[in-house]
Amino acid sequence: MTLQTLKVTVDDGMAVVVIDRPETLNALSRQVMDDLDAWFAWAASAPSVHGVLLTGAGPKSFVAGADIKQFKGMGPEEGKAFAERGQAVFSRIERFPKPVIAVVNGFALGGGSELALACHMRVASNTARFGQPEVNLGIIPGYGGTQRLPRIVGKGLATELVLTGDMITADRAYEIGLVNHVFAPEDLMDGARKLLRGILNKAPRAITLTLEAVFASDLPIERGLQHEAALFGQACATEDFDEGVDAFLGRRTADFKGR
Ligand code: COA
């Protein structure tokens, strides 16, 4: 696969995907969106990929938002299509069947913050800054920010962030539950790897089913619970379930096969 704007390495099931446009602080051009879409579509069923760390190139920025150059002269129809395209790409990431962790190494602004929100978890360096500055440009978040931010940090705080456009520090992002862990910059990648490795040591089918069940938490609770029960049933049909229970009862470490 030819990817013009991403650098991808895969090691022992763990893919590190780096958005690589440091000269624009990794702004999301049309090409970046196409590359993300193509790679995540491919990786969803690639047996070599068990989980993903998504980050930005350079010491300064995760992603500083949509590429503002694209906005010049954009009309209403084009704007709607622009938002729909971004939403589709980010929904593909949110629905990715294996864990995706945003490794936020600097600015996560606008579409960059929305990209992090579409990942299943977020970790950040203590130099990271989060914000939805769209109102400064006379627009609104269009890649899911008005929908995912309230679901993650609550409506009141999300409303303040999208209305003021203010940036918050990594420590504040941790305080409000926007990021799961904050690390010193030099420890960020190792911390993210350790978190993902711990997850990848579990039964892979159970991980996929769990992600799907958590996604259903946006449904009304009765439907979410029905979904959870159906997925629980599916987990009981796996070989790894037999192995996990046998290993526990036999006081040994489970040897999961992903079946
Ligand atoms: N789109 C396109 N280019 C961007 C960009 C974006 N979202 N964000 C930064 N860049 C470019 C700058 O134009 C600059 O390019 P240049 O060197 O050719 O002039 C380069 O990246 C470095 O950015 P600069 O602004 O010089 O760095 P800074 O340290 O002074 O400020 C930010 C950093 C992140 C505060 C500032 O770049 C910024 O506010 N970016 C826009 C953030 C934003 O509004 N995103 C939401 C878009 S909806």
JSON list of C-alpha atoms and ligand atoms in Angstrom, two decimals, residues 21-28 60-61 63-71 82 107 109-112 114 131-134 136-137 139-141 167, ligand 1:
[
{"chain": "A", "resi": 21, "resn": "ARG", "atom": "CA", "xyz": [3.72, 16.31, 7.91]},
{"chain": "A", "resi": 22, "resn": "PRO", "atom": "CA", "xyz": [5.76, 18.03, 10.63]},
{"chain": "A", "resi": 23, "resn": "GLU", "atom": "CA", "xyz": [6.19, 21.19, 8.49]},
{"chain": "A", "resi": 24, "resn": "THR", "atom": "CA", "xyz": [2.45, 21.84, 8.98]},
{"chain": "A", "resi": 25, "resn": "LEU", "atom": "CA", "xyz": [2.38, 20.41, 12.53]},
{"chain": "A", "resi": 26, "resn": "ASN", "atom": "CA", "xyz": [0.79, 17.31, 10.93]},
{"chain": "A", "resi": 27, "resn": "ALA", "atom": "CA", "xyz": [-2.32, 19.13, 9.72]},
{"chain": "A", "resi": 28, "resn": "LEU", "atom": "CA", "xyz": [-4.97, 16.87, 8.20]},
{"chain": "A", "resi": 60, "resn": "LYS", "atom": "CA", "xyz": [5.77, 19.63, 18.81]},
{"chain": "A", "resi": 61, "resn": "SER", "atom": "CA", "xyz": [2.48, 18.37, 17.51]},
{"chain": "A", "resi": 63, "resn": "VAL", "atom": "CA", "xyz": [-2.14, 17.03, 14.79]},
{"chain": "A", "resi": 64, "resn": "ALA", "atom": "CA", "xyz": [-2.79, 20.81, 14.65]},
{"chain": "A", "resi": 65, "resn": "GLY", "atom": "CA", "xyz": [-6.18, 20.33, 12.99]},
{"chain": "A", "resi": 66, "resn": "ALA", "atom": "CA", "xyz": [-7.57, 20.21, 9.51]},
{"chain": "A", "resi": 67, "resn": "ASP", "atom": "CA", "xyz": [-5.28, 21.85, 6.96]},
{"chain": "A", "resi": 68, "resn": "ILE", "atom": "CA", "xyz": [-6.57, 25.42, 7.09]},
{"chain": "A", "resi": 69, "resn": "LYS", "atom": "CA", "xyz": [-5.43, 26.07, 3.50]},
{"chain": "A", "resi": 70, "resn": "GLN", "atom": "CA", "xyz": [-8.31, 23.86, 2.34]},
{"chain": "A", "resi": 71, "resn": "PHE", "atom": "CA", "xyz": [-10.87, 26.20, 3.91]},
{"chain": "A", "resi": 82, "resn": "PHE", "atom": "CA", "xyz": [-15.85, 17.93, 3.91]},
{"chain": "A", "resi": 107, "resn": "PHE", "atom": "CA", "xyz": [-0.79, 20.01, 19.94]},
{"chain": "A", "resi": 109, "resn": "LEU", "atom": "CA", "xyz": [-6.26, 20.94, 18.04]},
{"chain": "A", "resi": 110, "resn": "GLY", "atom": "CA", "xyz": [-9.49, 20.95, 16.06]},
{"chain": "A", "resi": 111, "resn": "GLY", "atom": "CA", "xyz": [-9.47, 17.87, 13.83]},
{"chain": "A", "resi": 112, "resn": "GLY", "atom": "CA", "xyz": [-6.43, 16.66, 15.79]},
{"chain": "A", "resi": 114, "resn": "GLU", "atom": "CA", "xyz": [-11.30, 15.01, 17.17]},
{"chain": "A", "resi": 131, "resn": "GLY", "atom": "CA", "xyz": [-8.42, 22.38, 22.09]},
{"chain": "A", "resi": 132, "resn": "GLN", "atom": "CA", "xyz": [-11.26, 22.94, 19.65]},
{"chain": "A", "resi": 133, "resn": "PRO", "atom": "CA", "xyz": [-10.37, 26.38, 18.23]},
{"chain": "A", "resi": 134, "resn": "GLU", "atom": "CA", "xyz": [-12.81, 26.26, 15.29]},
{"chain": "A", "resi": 136, "resn": "ASN", "atom": "CA", "xyz": [-11.71, 31.36, 16.00]},
{"chain": "A", "resi": 137, "resn": "LEU", "atom": "CA", "xyz": [-12.12, 30.61, 12.28]},
{"chain": "A", "resi": 139, "resn": "ILE", "atom": "CA", "xyz": [-16.67, 27.41, 11.92]},
{"chain": "A", "resi": 140, "resn": "ILE", "atom": "CA", "xyz": [-17.58, 24.59, 14.30]},
{"chain": "A", "resi": 141, "resn": "PRO", "atom": "CA", "xyz": [-15.97, 21.20, 14.95]},
{"chain": "A", "resi": 167, "resn": "MET", "atom": "CA", "xyz": [-6.44, 25.17, 24.83]},
{"chain": "B", "resi": 1, "resn": "COA", "atom": "N1", "xyz": [-3.29, 23.91, 8.84]},
{"chain": "B", "resi": 1, "resn": "COA", "atom": "C1", "xyz": [-2.30, 24.26, 8.01]},
{"chain": "B", "resi": 1, "resn": "COA", "atom": "N2", "xyz": [-1.09, 24.65, 8.43]},
{"chain": "B", "resi": 1, "resn": "COA", "atom": "C2", "xyz": [-0.88, 24.70, 9.75]},
{"chain": "B", "resi": 1, "resn": "COA", "atom": "C3", "xyz": [-1.87, 24.36, 10.69]},
{"chain": "B", "resi": 1, "resn": "COA", "atom": "C4", "xyz": [-3.12, 23.94, 10.18]},
{"chain": "B", "resi": 1, "resn": "COA", "atom": "N3", "xyz": [-4.13, 23.57, 10.98]},
{"chain": "B", "resi": 1, "resn": "COA", "atom": "N4", "xyz": [-1.37, 24.51, 11.92]},
{"chain": "B", "resi": 1, "resn": "COA", "atom": "C5", "xyz": [-0.10, 24.94, 11.78]},
{"chain": "B", "resi": 1, "resn": "COA", "atom": "N5", "xyz": [0.21, 25.05, 10.47]},
{"chain": "B", "resi": 1, "resn": "COA", "atom": "C6", "xyz": [1.48, 25.49, 9.89]},
{"chain": "B", "resi": 1, "resn": "COA", "atom": "C7", "xyz": [1.69, 26.98, 10.03]},
{"chain": "B", "resi": 1, "resn": "COA", "atom": "O1", "xyz": [1.01, 27.69, 9.00]},
{"chain": "B", "resi": 1, "resn": "COA", "atom": "C8", "xyz": [3.19, 27.07, 9.93]},
{"chain": "B", "resi": 1, "resn": "COA", "atom": "O2", "xyz": [3.56, 26.98, 8.57]},
{"chain": "B", "resi": 1, "resn": "COA", "atom": "P1", "xyz": [4.67, 28.00, 7.95]},
{"chain": "B", "resi": 1, "resn": "COA", "atom": "O3", "xyz": [5.93, 27.68, 8.71]},
{"chain": "B", "resi": 1, "resn": "COA", "atom": "O4", "xyz": [4.73, 27.60, 6.51]},
{"chain": "B", "resi": 1, "resn": "COA", "atom": "O5", "xyz": [4.15, 29.38, 8.20]},
{"chain": "B", "resi": 1, "resn": "COA", "atom": "C9", "xyz": [3.67, 25.80, 10.60]},
{"chain": "B", "resi": 1, "resn": "COA", "atom": "O6", "xyz": [2.55, 24.90, 10.60]},
{"chain": "B", "resi": 1, "resn": "COA", "atom": "C10", "xyz": [4.10, 26.01, 12.06]},
{"chain": "B", "resi": 1, "resn": "COA", "atom": "O7", "xyz": [3.03, 26.64, 12.75]},
{"chain": "B", "resi": 1, "resn": "COA", "atom": "P2", "xyz": [3.19, 28.03, 13.56]},
{"chain": "B", "resi": 1, "resn": "COA", "atom": "O8", "xyz": [1.86, 28.67, 13.65]},
{"chain": "B", "resi": 1, "resn": "COA", "atom": "O9", "xyz": [4.29, 28.84, 12.99]},
{"chain": "B", "resi": 1, "resn": "COA", "atom": "O10", "xyz": [3.66, 27.47, 14.98]},
{"chain": "B", "resi": 1, "resn": "COA", "atom": "P3", "xyz": [3.41, 28.15, 16.40]},
{"chain": "B", "resi": 1, "resn": "COA", "atom": "O11", "xyz": [4.25, 27.38, 17.37]},
{"chain": "B", "resi": 1, "resn": "COA", "atom": "O12", "xyz": [3.61, 29.63, 16.32]},
{"chain": "B", "resi": 1, "resn": "COA", "atom": "O13", "xyz": [1.86, 27.90, 16.72]},
{"chain": "B", "resi": 1, "resn": "COA", "atom": "C11", "xyz": [-0.18, 26.59, 16.83]},
{"chain": "B", "resi": 1, "resn": "COA", "atom": "C12", "xyz": [1.37, 26.60, 16.86]},
{"chain": "B", "resi": 1, "resn": "COA", "atom": "C13", "xyz": [-0.64, 25.15, 16.82]},
{"chain": "B", "resi": 1, "resn": "COA", "atom": "C14", "xyz": [-0.73, 27.30, 18.08]},
{"chain": "B", "resi": 1, "resn": "COA", "atom": "C15", "xyz": [-0.64, 27.33, 15.54]},
{"chain": "B", "resi": 1, "resn": "COA", "atom": "O14", "xyz": [0.05, 26.76, 14.43]},
{"chain": "B", "resi": 1, "resn": "COA", "atom": "C16", "xyz": [-2.12, 27.22, 15.28]},
{"chain": "B", "resi": 1, "resn": "COA", "atom": "O15", "xyz": [-2.91, 27.89, 15.92]},
{"chain": "B", "resi": 1, "resn": "COA", "atom": "N6", "xyz": [-2.52, 26.35, 14.30]},
{"chain": "B", "resi": 1, "resn": "COA", "atom": "C17", "xyz": [-3.88, 26.25, 13.87]},
{"chain": "B", "resi": 1, "resn": "COA", "atom": "C18", "xyz": [-4.69, 25.45, 14.87]},
{"chain": "B", "resi": 1, "resn": "COA", "atom": "C19", "xyz": [-6.14, 25.41, 14.47]},
{"chain": "B", "resi": 1, "resn": "COA", "atom": "O16", "xyz": [-6.83, 26.40, 14.45]},
{"chain": "B", "resi": 1, "resn": "COA", "atom": "N7", "xyz": [-6.61, 24.19, 14.15]},
{"chain": "B", "resi": 1, "resn": "COA", "atom": "C20", "xyz": [-7.99, 23.95, 13.88]},
{"chain": "B", "resi": 1, "resn": "COA", "atom": "C21", "xyz": [-8.29, 24.03, 12.46]},
{"chain": "B", "resi": 1, "resn": "COA", "atom": "S1", "xyz": [-10.04, 23.78, 12.24]}
]
